[in-house]
Amino acid sequence: MKLLTTNFVQCAVKSCNGSEKSYPLKYEDCQLQLEEQEFKPAFIIAMLQRINWQALVKVAADLGNNNLPAEKPADVENNEALLKELHTLLIETQITEGKMVCENCGHIYYIKDSIPDFLLPPHLAN
Amino acid sequence: MEKDEKIAWRFMDFYDTKRTSFYVSVKCLYLSVRQVVIMSGNLQPTKAQILKNLEAFKNVDTPEKKEEIYVHEVYNKISAHFSQTRYKPWPFVQQFLSELPDNLLGVDVGCGNGKYLSVNKKLYIVGSDYSTGLIQQARMLHKDEESNDILIADGLQLPHPDGIFDFALSIAVIHHFSTKERRENAIKEILRVLRFHGKALIYCWALEQEHSRRGYHDGMDQDVLVPWVLMKKQKKKKKNNISSIDKNKSEASDKKDCNTQNTESGDNVKPDTKMRYYHLYKKGELNEDCAEAGGK
């Protein structure tokens, strides 16, 4: 699971939808792996526009990265160093194993072999 | 092979649900007969067998259990074989993806082995499927790609915030839900995660296809089971005399309910038929379901 994707997922339980605590999920006991990928600045800029920055900062901190600025950086177009850093963080960083916890309902989702599993047990499915 | 791979579609229109302004393009497909070609004729289940299975299907008491036995378990069992036959993107889906502006964010609900995830590498697509087996195939095939990611999820409970995706795909998926309500909810769920003015492309199998090999037609039961025959290689057992009984192997499974049958020992290769559930959409029905899902 790429770190970018953590910005697009939340708890699958219907009653958690809309709760501030169900997004982003809390990432625990994660193993990370870097996978080299082609650097596409235009793509990073486009993703940055839609990324929920606060959620990204929180997930990065869960994973041990406390270097992100508190506010979404502006004028990134000409800042190649920053774009490359974001590329490494968002696209090249894979979560290979770990847990994702919903802080609203407490449900734990697992990531195994880089694949997050969001299927719910019957009592949580509607 | 070439002509069997050709898939025709009956109608195509962009559907504006007005109140929500989601654009949903819905299309019905004729069943691909490619999977029939790779099976030899005498291994196909007989009509009586299919009817017997359909009876068993109808006796399963909840829609969830029906889908568990006749969709999820089947895809998990046939995933490797299924994936080998699903590598070529359908041209109209390919076209849809190719014409999207660069750097959009999309979701592919029921992505299977992920054959649409890397058609246009200038997009970022999150593919999800209920079948762990198919997602493992997707992982294998798309491991090193930067333009997509995959996850296991239920189409009725997508793990995404509202309104974040620019576009959504659901190709040959919604017809696997076994009640009208669940099919509508699956479409609602896709629309929920789609942004304002987002685009969804939804395909389902069509009922009216008299001229296809399977011969589905108007007036028949829209809930059908479609066989998938796996040729299972089995280990030789030293104690068994396997020479004379092999020839009758295809008849051995005749009397059984395919999805619950146990394989018998003794053969080198034996057919293993799995039945998948499909709801065949009538003309206009998918449009109605989309209106129902988007208009509320």
GROMACS .gro file of C-alpha atoms in nm:
model
  422
    1MET     CA    1   0.000   0.000   0.000
    2LYS     CA    2   0.147   0.329  -0.110
    3LEU     CA    3   0.151   0.609   0.142
    4LEU     CA    4  -0.050   0.822  -0.103
    5THR     CA    5  -0.340   0.576  -0.075
    6THR     CA    6  -0.366   0.631   0.303
    7ASN     CA    7  -0.507   0.973   0.213
    8PHE     CA    8  -0.793   0.812   0.022
    9VAL     CA    9  -0.908   0.548   0.272
   10GLN     CA   10  -1.108   0.553   0.593
   11CYS     CA   11  -1.301   0.309   0.812
   12ALA     CA   12  -1.544   0.101   0.603
   13VAL     CA   13  -1.810   0.088   0.877
   14LYS     CA   14  -2.110   0.291   0.758
   15SER     CA   15  -2.177   0.459   1.092
   16CYS     CA   16  -1.816   0.585   1.104
   17ASN     CA   17  -1.852   0.771   0.775
   18GLY     CA   18  -1.828   1.142   0.843
   19SER     CA   19  -1.672   1.099   1.185
   20GLU     CA   20  -1.349   1.295   1.215
   21LYS     CA   21  -1.199   1.004   1.404
   22SER     CA   22  -1.244   0.752   1.123
   23TYR     CA   23  -1.019   0.946   0.883
   24PRO     CA   24  -0.734   0.910   0.853
   25LEU     CA   25  -0.693   0.568   1.010
   26LYS     CA   26  -0.424   0.527   1.274
   27TYR     CA   27  -0.128   0.328   1.144
   28GLU     CA   28   0.041   0.094   1.390
   29ASP     CA   29   0.321  -0.164   1.381
   30CYS     CA   30   0.395  -0.089   1.018
   31GLN     CA   31   0.682  -0.216   0.810
   32LEU     CA   32   0.790   0.014   0.531
   33GLN     CA   33   0.974  -0.049   0.211
   34LEU     CA   34   1.107   0.193  -0.050
   35GLU     CA   35   1.035   0.104  -0.412
   36GLU     CA   36   1.199   0.316  -0.673
   37GLN     CA   37   0.952   0.478  -0.913
   38GLU     CA   38   0.973   0.722  -1.200
   39PHE     CA   39   0.956   1.083  -1.078
   40LYS     CA   40   0.666   1.271  -1.239
   41PRO     CA   41   0.653   1.628  -1.098
   42ALA     CA   42   0.323   1.717  -1.270
   43PHE     CA   43   0.157   1.419  -1.105
   44ILE     CA   44   0.287   1.511  -0.759
   45ILE     CA   45   0.164   1.870  -0.805
   46ALA     CA   46  -0.181   1.747  -0.912
   47MET     CA   47  -0.203   1.503  -0.619
   48LEU     CA   48  -0.089   1.771  -0.378
   49GLN     CA   49  -0.387   1.985  -0.476
   50ARG     CA   50  -0.629   1.715  -0.364
   51ILE     CA   51  -0.439   1.571  -0.072
   52ASN     CA   52  -0.580   1.630   0.275
   53TRP     CA   53  -0.257   1.765   0.421
   54GLN     CA   54  -0.352   1.730   0.787
   55ALA     CA   55  -0.433   1.364   0.729
   56LEU     CA   56  -0.099   1.313   0.553
   57VAL     CA   57   0.095   1.480   0.837
   58LYS     CA   58  -0.080   1.256   1.091
   59VAL     CA   59  -0.017   0.933   0.899
   60ALA     CA   60   0.345   1.029   0.831
   61ALA     CA   61   0.389   1.086   1.206
   62ASP     CA   62   0.232   0.743   1.277
   63LEU     CA   63   0.502   0.600   1.054
   64GLY     CA   64   0.781   0.791   1.225
   65ASN     CA   65   0.820   1.085   0.988
   66ASN     CA   66   0.778   1.415   1.176
   67ASN     CA   67   0.944   1.633   0.916
   68LEU     CA   68   0.641   1.752   0.725
   69PRO     CA   69   0.540   2.116   0.766
   70ALA     CA   70   0.211   2.171   0.949
   71GLU     CA   71   0.062   2.358   0.653
   72LYS     CA   72   0.044   2.241   0.294
   73PRO     CA   73   0.342   2.396   0.113
   74ALA     CA   74   0.252   2.656  -0.148
   75ASP     CA   75   0.439   2.735  -0.472
   76VAL     CA   76   0.570   2.383  -0.512
   77GLU     CA   77   0.598   2.409  -0.892
   78ASN     CA   78   0.955   2.530  -0.888
   79ASN     CA   79   1.068   2.349  -0.578
   80GLU     CA   80   1.205   2.031  -0.726
   81ALA     CA   81   1.374   1.920  -0.407
   82LEU     CA   82   1.042   1.928  -0.222
   83LEU     CA   83   0.859   1.756  -0.507
   84LYS     CA   84   1.118   1.478  -0.506
   85GLU     CA   85   1.079   1.438  -0.132
   86LEU     CA   86   0.704   1.415  -0.170
   87HIS     CA   87   0.747   1.166  -0.455
   88THR     CA   88   0.957   0.945  -0.229
   89LEU     CA   89   0.708   0.977   0.054
   90LEU     CA   90   0.383   0.935  -0.142
   91ILE     CA   91   0.471   0.702  -0.429
   92GLU     CA   92   0.787   0.517  -0.332
   93THR     CA   93   0.700   0.440   0.030
   94GLN     CA   94   0.511   0.112   0.060
   95ILE     CA   95   0.350  -0.012   0.378
   96THR     CA   96   0.409  -0.384   0.349
   97GLU     CA   97   0.274  -0.501   0.684
   98GLY     CA   98   0.081  -0.330   0.959
   99LYS     CA   99  -0.244  -0.234   1.123
  100MET     CA  100  -0.491   0.043   1.051
  101VAL     CA  101  -0.711   0.134   1.343
  102CYS     CA  102  -1.033   0.333   1.331
  103GLU     CA  103  -1.026   0.572   1.624
  104ASN     CA  104  -1.403   0.601   1.615
  105CYS     CA  105  -1.516   0.235   1.640
  106GLY     CA  106  -1.183   0.074   1.726
  107HIS     CA  107  -1.193  -0.176   1.441
  108ILE     CA  108  -0.851  -0.295   1.327
  109TYR     CA  109  -0.775  -0.353   0.960
  110TYR     CA  110  -0.462  -0.539   0.857
  111ILE     CA  111  -0.210  -0.485   0.580
  112LYS     CA  112  -0.044  -0.808   0.467
  113ASP     CA  113   0.200  -0.842   0.177
  114SER     CA  114   0.130  -0.475   0.095
  115ILE     CA  115  -0.245  -0.544   0.058
  116PRO     CA  116  -0.483  -0.370   0.299
  117ASP     CA  117  -0.796  -0.570   0.379
  118PHE     CA  118  -1.113  -0.368   0.443
  119LEU     CA  119  -1.365  -0.654   0.455
  120LEU     CA  120  -1.580  -0.631   0.764
  121PRO     CA  121  -1.698  -0.913   0.991
  122PRO     CA  122  -2.076  -0.974   0.962
  123HIS     CA  123  -2.163  -0.788   1.283
  124LEU     CA  124  -2.010  -0.467   1.146
  125ALA     CA  125  -2.151  -0.503   0.797
  126ASN     CA  126  -2.495  -0.354   0.751
  127MET     CA  127  -1.064  -1.731  -3.100
  128GLU     CA  128  -1.062  -1.383  -3.246
  129LYS     CA  129  -1.430  -1.365  -3.329
  130ASP     CA  130  -1.531  -1.519  -2.997
  131GLU     CA  131  -1.345  -1.248  -2.816
  132LYS     CA  132  -1.551  -0.980  -2.979
  133ILE     CA  133  -1.800  -0.840  -2.737
  134ALA     CA  134  -2.097  -0.642  -2.854
  135TRP     CA  135  -2.290  -0.390  -2.654
  136ARG     CA  136  -2.642  -0.278  -2.692
  137PHE     CA  137  -2.669   0.081  -2.584
  138MET     CA  138  -2.456   0.357  -2.463
  139ASP     CA  139  -2.558   0.685  -2.317
  140PHE     CA  140  -2.431   0.930  -2.064
  141TYR     CA  141  -2.685   0.958  -1.793
  142ASP     CA  142  -2.723   1.278  -1.597
  143THR     CA  143  -2.901   1.211  -1.271
  144LYS     CA  144  -2.981   1.585  -1.249
  145ARG     CA  145  -3.000   1.637  -0.879
  146THR     CA  146  -2.654   1.512  -0.803
  147SER     CA  147  -2.491   1.580  -1.137
  148PHE     CA  148  -2.304   1.255  -1.146
  149TYR     CA  149  -2.256   1.140  -1.497
  150VAL     CA  150  -2.306   0.770  -1.513
  151SER     CA  151  -2.245   0.593  -1.837
  152VAL     CA  152  -2.419   0.261  -1.823
  153LYS     CA  153  -2.383  -0.012  -2.074
  154CYS     CA  154  -2.501  -0.367  -2.104
  155LEU     CA  155  -2.282  -0.636  -2.244
  156TYR     CA  156  -2.334  -0.960  -2.417
  157LEU     CA  157  -2.160  -1.238  -2.234
  158SER     CA  158  -1.818  -1.316  -2.367
  159VAL     CA  159  -1.808  -1.668  -2.495
  160ARG     CA  160  -1.430  -1.685  -2.472
  161GLN     CA  161  -1.449  -1.891  -2.158
  162VAL     CA  162  -1.658  -2.149  -2.341
  163VAL     CA  163  -1.395  -2.190  -2.609
  164ILE     CA  164  -1.126  -2.297  -2.370
  165MET     CA  165  -1.342  -2.575  -2.233
  166SER     CA  166  -1.405  -2.886  -2.431
  167GLY     CA  167  -1.772  -2.951  -2.498
  168ASN     CA  168  -1.838  -3.270  -2.307
  169LEU     CA  169  -1.703  -3.117  -1.988
  170GLN     CA  170  -1.968  -2.848  -1.988
  171PRO     CA  171  -2.244  -2.906  -1.738
  172THR     CA  172  -2.573  -3.015  -1.885
  173LYS     CA  173  -2.887  -2.801  -1.875
  174ALA     CA  174  -3.029  -3.029  -1.609
  175GLN     CA  175  -2.720  -2.981  -1.398
  176ILE     CA  176  -2.741  -2.604  -1.426
  177LEU     CA  177  -3.110  -2.613  -1.331
  178LYS     CA  178  -3.031  -2.828  -1.031
  179ASN     CA  179  -2.766  -2.579  -0.923
  180LEU     CA  180  -3.005  -2.290  -0.976
  181GLU     CA  181  -3.253  -2.466  -0.749
  182ALA     CA  182  -2.986  -2.501  -0.481
  183PHE     CA  183  -2.893  -2.136  -0.530
  184LYS     CA  184  -3.252  -2.026  -0.478
  185ASN     CA  185  -3.277  -2.228  -0.158
  186VAL     CA  186  -2.989  -2.042   0.005
  187ASP     CA  187  -3.163  -1.821   0.256
  188THR     CA  188  -2.983  -1.486   0.246
  189PRO     CA  189  -2.841  -1.279  -0.042
  190GLU     CA  190  -2.510  -1.252   0.147
  191LYS     CA  191  -2.478  -1.631   0.163
  192LYS     CA  192  -2.578  -1.665  -0.202
  193GLU     CA  193  -2.299  -1.428  -0.303
  194GLU     CA  194  -2.057  -1.598  -0.067
  195ILE     CA  195  -2.110  -1.940  -0.231
  196TYR     CA  196  -2.188  -1.840  -0.590
  197VAL     CA  197  -1.958  -1.539  -0.633
  198HIS     CA  198  -1.684  -1.494  -0.372
  199GLU     CA  199  -1.587  -1.856  -0.318
  200VAL     CA  200  -1.593  -1.920  -0.692
  201TYR     CA  201  -1.368  -1.627  -0.779
  202ASN     CA  202  -1.125  -1.724  -0.506
  203LYS     CA  203  -1.106  -2.077  -0.649
  204ILE     CA  204  -1.079  -1.982  -1.014
  205SER     CA  205  -0.870  -1.665  -0.966
  206ALA     CA  206  -0.545  -1.791  -1.119
  207HIS     CA  207  -0.715  -1.945  -1.421
  208PHE     CA  208  -0.958  -1.654  -1.455
  209SER     CA  209  -0.671  -1.407  -1.445
  210GLN     CA  210  -0.491  -1.583  -1.732
  211THR     CA  211  -0.793  -1.518  -1.952
  212ARG     CA  212  -0.847  -1.158  -1.843
  213TYR     CA  213  -0.550  -0.961  -1.963
  214LYS     CA  214  -0.693  -0.777  -2.261
  215PRO     CA  215  -0.876  -0.454  -2.174
  216TRP     CA  216  -1.213  -0.408  -2.341
  217PRO     CA  217  -1.174  -0.139  -2.607
  218PHE     CA  218  -1.455   0.086  -2.482
  219VAL     CA  219  -1.317   0.092  -2.128
  220GLN     CA  220  -0.972   0.154  -2.267
  221GLN     CA  221  -1.110   0.445  -2.467
  222PHE     CA  222  -1.287   0.592  -2.162
  223LEU     CA  223  -0.962   0.581  -1.963
  224SER     CA  224  -0.747   0.714  -2.246
  225GLU     CA  225  -0.968   1.017  -2.298
  226LEU     CA  226  -0.957   1.133  -1.935
  227PRO     CA  227  -0.738   1.434  -1.853
  228ASP     CA  228  -0.398   1.359  -1.698
  229ASN     CA  229  -0.340   1.317  -1.324
  230LEU     CA  230  -0.697   1.235  -1.225
  231LEU     CA  231  -0.781   1.016  -0.929
  232GLY     CA  232  -1.005   0.716  -0.989
  233VAL     CA  233  -1.148   0.407  -0.825
  234ASP     CA  234  -1.204   0.069  -0.990
  235VAL     CA  235  -1.468  -0.113  -0.788
  236GLY     CA  236  -1.438  -0.487  -0.853
  237CYS     CA  237  -1.104  -0.450  -1.030
  238GLY     CA  238  -1.041  -0.826  -1.048
  239ASN     CA  239  -0.684  -0.888  -1.159
  240GLY     CA  240  -0.649  -0.517  -1.228
  241LYS     CA  241  -0.642  -0.513  -1.604
  242TYR     CA  242  -0.765  -0.152  -1.617
  243LEU     CA  243  -0.524  -0.018  -1.355
  244SER     CA  244  -0.241   0.056  -1.593
  245VAL     CA  245  -0.418   0.129  -1.922
  246ASN     CA  246  -0.351   0.501  -1.875
  247LYS     CA  247  -0.042   0.552  -1.659
  248LYS     CA  248  -0.111   0.924  -1.622
  249LEU     CA  249  -0.398   0.849  -1.384
  250TYR     CA  250  -0.390   0.719  -1.029
  251ILE     CA  251  -0.642   0.441  -0.975
  252VAL     CA  252  -0.728   0.267  -0.649
  253GLY     CA  253  -0.857  -0.077  -0.744
  254SER     CA  254  -1.055  -0.288  -0.502
  255ASP     CA  255  -1.213  -0.630  -0.509
  256TYR     CA  256  -1.392  -0.858  -0.263
  257SER     CA  257  -1.193  -1.156  -0.383
  258THR     CA  258  -0.862  -1.201  -0.205
  259GLY     CA  259  -0.757  -1.444  -0.478
  260LEU     CA  260  -0.813  -1.191  -0.755
  261ILE     CA  261  -0.643  -0.913  -0.559
  262GLN     CA  262  -0.339  -1.137  -0.515
  263GLN     CA  263  -0.334  -1.179  -0.893
  264ALA     CA  264  -0.360  -0.800  -0.929
  265ARG     CA  265  -0.074  -0.752  -0.686
  266MET     CA  266   0.140  -0.994  -0.884
  267LEU     CA  267   0.066  -0.824  -1.215
  268HIS     CA  268   0.089  -0.461  -1.097
  269LYS     CA  269   0.347  -0.481  -0.821
  270ASP     CA  270   0.595  -0.235  -0.965
  271GLU     CA  271   0.360   0.026  -1.101
  272GLU     CA  272   0.342   0.383  -0.974
  273SER     CA  273   0.001   0.465  -1.120
  274ASN     CA  274  -0.222   0.251  -0.902
  275ASP     CA  275  -0.279   0.075  -0.573
  276ILE     CA  276  -0.499  -0.215  -0.470
  277LEU     CA  277  -0.701  -0.318  -0.171
  278ILE     CA  278  -0.954  -0.577  -0.060
  279ALA     CA  279  -1.297  -0.424   0.002
  280ASP     CA  280  -1.669  -0.489  -0.023
  281GLY     CA  281  -1.843  -0.289  -0.297
  282LEU     CA  282  -2.125  -0.219  -0.052
  283GLN     CA  283  -1.884  -0.076   0.206
  284LEU     CA  284  -1.612   0.108   0.026
  285PRO     CA  285  -1.342   0.237   0.260
  286HIS     CA  286  -1.326   0.583   0.107
  287PRO     CA  287  -1.439   0.930   0.217
  288ASP     CA  288  -1.730   1.088   0.026
  289GLY     CA  289  -1.668   1.264  -0.301
  290ILE     CA  290  -1.294   1.218  -0.344
  291PHE     CA  291  -1.267   1.043  -0.681
  292ASP     CA  292  -1.280   1.212  -1.022
  293PHE     CA  293  -1.401   0.898  -1.190
  294ALA     CA  294  -1.511   0.545  -1.111
  295LEU     CA  295  -1.513   0.219  -1.300
  296SER     CA  296  -1.727  -0.082  -1.229
  297ILE     CA  297  -1.684  -0.327  -1.511
  298ALA     CA  298  -1.889  -0.647  -1.501
  299VAL     CA  299  -1.939  -0.637  -1.125
  300ILE     CA  300  -2.282  -0.504  -1.018
  301HIS     CA  301  -2.458  -0.804  -1.178
  302HIS     CA  302  -2.304  -1.028  -0.911
  303PHE     CA  303  -2.520  -0.874  -0.635
  304SER     CA  304  -2.821  -1.096  -0.588
  305THR     CA  305  -3.103  -0.853  -0.507
  306LYS     CA  306  -3.221  -0.533  -0.672
  307GLU     CA  307  -3.170  -0.345  -0.346
  308ARG     CA  308  -2.809  -0.459  -0.318
  309ARG     CA  309  -2.739  -0.373  -0.682
  310GLU     CA  310  -2.881  -0.024  -0.628
  311ASN     CA  311  -2.682   0.014  -0.307
  312ALA     CA  312  -2.365  -0.087  -0.490
  313ILE     CA  313  -2.428   0.189  -0.744
  314LYS     CA  314  -2.508   0.435  -0.461
  315GLU     CA  315  -2.180   0.348  -0.296
  316ILE     CA  316  -1.990   0.424  -0.617
  317LEU     CA  317  -2.171   0.757  -0.648
  318ARG     CA  318  -2.099   0.838  -0.284
  319VAL     CA  319  -1.722   0.829  -0.332
  320LEU     CA  320  -1.742   1.017  -0.663
  321ARG     CA  321  -1.693   1.392  -0.663
  322PHE     CA  322  -1.944   1.645  -0.791
  323HIS     CA  323  -1.946   1.616  -1.170
  324GLY     CA  324  -1.744   1.299  -1.146
  325LYS     CA  325  -1.785   1.030  -1.408
  326ALA     CA  326  -1.872   0.667  -1.352
  327LEU     CA  327  -1.857   0.392  -1.610
  328ILE     CA  328  -2.068   0.091  -1.519
  329TYR     CA  329  -2.106  -0.225  -1.723
  330CYS     CA  330  -2.333  -0.520  -1.658
  331TRP     CA  331  -2.435  -0.825  -1.857
  332ALA     CA  332  -2.740  -0.794  -2.078
  333LEU     CA  333  -3.039  -1.027  -2.084
  334GLU     CA  334  -3.131  -0.991  -2.449
  335GLN     CA  335  -2.864  -1.180  -2.638
  336GLU     CA  336  -3.051  -1.436  -2.845
  337HIS     CA  337  -2.775  -1.467  -3.099
  338SER     CA  338  -2.496  -1.544  -2.857
  339ARG     CA  339  -2.390  -1.898  -2.781
  340ARG     CA  340  -2.556  -1.893  -2.442
  341GLY     CA  341  -2.884  -1.776  -2.593
  342TYR     CA  342  -3.014  -1.565  -2.306
  343HIS     CA  343  -3.331  -1.391  -2.413
  344ASP     CA  344  -3.611  -1.163  -2.306
  345GLY     CA  345  -3.876  -1.338  -2.096
  346MET     CA  346  -3.645  -1.584  -1.925
  347ASP     CA  347  -3.538  -1.576  -1.561
  348GLN     CA  348  -3.287  -1.294  -1.518
  349ASP     CA  349  -3.102  -1.471  -1.240
  350VAL     CA  350  -2.867  -1.726  -1.391
  351LEU     CA  351  -2.567  -1.938  -1.303
  352VAL     CA  352  -2.278  -1.937  -1.547
  353PRO     CA  353  -2.039  -2.232  -1.539
  354TRP     CA  354  -1.663  -2.205  -1.522
  355VAL     CA  355  -1.477  -2.530  -1.581
  356LEU     CA  356  -1.139  -2.572  -1.423
  357MET     CA  357  -0.920  -2.860  -1.529
  358LYS     CA  358  -0.776  -2.979  -1.203
  359LYS     CA  359  -0.450  -3.161  -1.205
  360GLN     CA  360  -0.435  -3.419  -0.934
  361LYS     CA  361  -0.154  -3.613  -0.781
  362LYS     CA  362  -0.129  -3.975  -0.880
  363LYS     CA  363  -0.201  -4.214  -0.603
  364LYS     CA  364   0.012  -4.523  -0.619
  365LYS     CA  365  -0.246  -4.761  -0.486
  366ASN     CA  366  -0.516  -4.674  -0.736
  367ASN     CA  367  -0.554  -4.839  -1.069
  368ILE     CA  368  -0.620  -4.535  -1.283
  369SER     CA  369  -0.615  -4.681  -1.630
  370SER     CA  370  -0.973  -4.790  -1.688
  371ILE     CA  371  -1.186  -4.548  -1.493
  372ASP     CA  372  -1.048  -4.228  -1.643
  373LYS     CA  373  -1.272  -4.217  -1.945
  374ASN     CA  374  -1.588  -4.180  -1.748
  375LYS     CA  375  -1.463  -3.902  -1.529
  376SER     CA  376  -1.675  -3.628  -1.681
  377GLU     CA  377  -1.993  -3.814  -1.601
  378ALA     CA  378  -1.899  -3.860  -1.241
  379SER     CA  379  -1.995  -3.509  -1.148
  380ASP     CA  380  -2.331  -3.516  -1.325
  381LYS     CA  381  -2.544  -3.583  -1.025
  382LYS     CA  382  -2.381  -3.339  -0.794
  383ASP     CA  383  -2.430  -2.981  -0.696
  384CYS     CA  384  -2.120  -2.838  -0.862
  385ASN     CA  385  -2.016  -2.577  -0.609
  386THR     CA  386  -2.023  -2.816  -0.319
  387GLN     CA  387  -1.893  -3.127  -0.485
  388ASN     CA  388  -1.579  -3.292  -0.362
  389THR     CA  389  -1.317  -3.396  -0.606
  390GLU     CA  390  -1.251  -3.765  -0.629
  391SER     CA  391  -0.910  -3.920  -0.618
  392GLY     CA  392  -0.764  -4.134  -0.890
  393ASP     CA  393  -0.765  -3.911  -1.198
  394ASN     CA  394  -0.478  -3.715  -1.340
  395VAL     CA  395  -0.695  -3.439  -1.474
  396LYS     CA  396  -1.057  -3.386  -1.390
  397PRO     CA  397  -1.302  -3.109  -1.462
  398ASP     CA  398  -1.415  -2.902  -1.170
  399THR     CA  399  -1.717  -2.688  -1.254
  400LYS     CA  400  -1.784  -2.372  -1.059
  401MET     CA  401  -2.110  -2.184  -1.094
  402ARG     CA  402  -2.110  -1.806  -1.079
  403TYR     CA  403  -2.426  -1.606  -1.016
  404TYR     CA  404  -2.526  -1.329  -1.258
  405HIS     CA  405  -2.824  -1.101  -1.275
  406LEU     CA  406  -2.884  -1.034  -1.645
  407TYR     CA  407  -2.998  -0.676  -1.695
  408LYS     CA  408  -3.305  -0.605  -1.908
  409LYS     CA  409  -3.302  -0.319  -2.151
  410GLY     CA  410  -3.333   0.005  -1.954
  411GLU     CA  411  -3.306  -0.163  -1.613
  412LEU     CA  412  -2.951  -0.047  -1.538
  413ASN     CA  413  -3.053   0.309  -1.622
  414GLU     CA  414  -3.343   0.277  -1.380
  415ASP     CA  415  -3.120   0.142  -1.104
  416CYS     CA  416  -2.873   0.427  -1.158
  417ALA     CA  417  -3.154   0.683  -1.143
  418GLU     CA  418  -3.278   0.521  -0.824
  419ALA     CA  419  -2.928   0.526  -0.676
  420GLY     CA  420  -2.840   0.880  -0.782
  421GLY     CA  421  -3.174   1.054  -0.756
  422LYS     CA  422  -3.231   1.018  -0.387
   0.00000   0.00000   0.00000
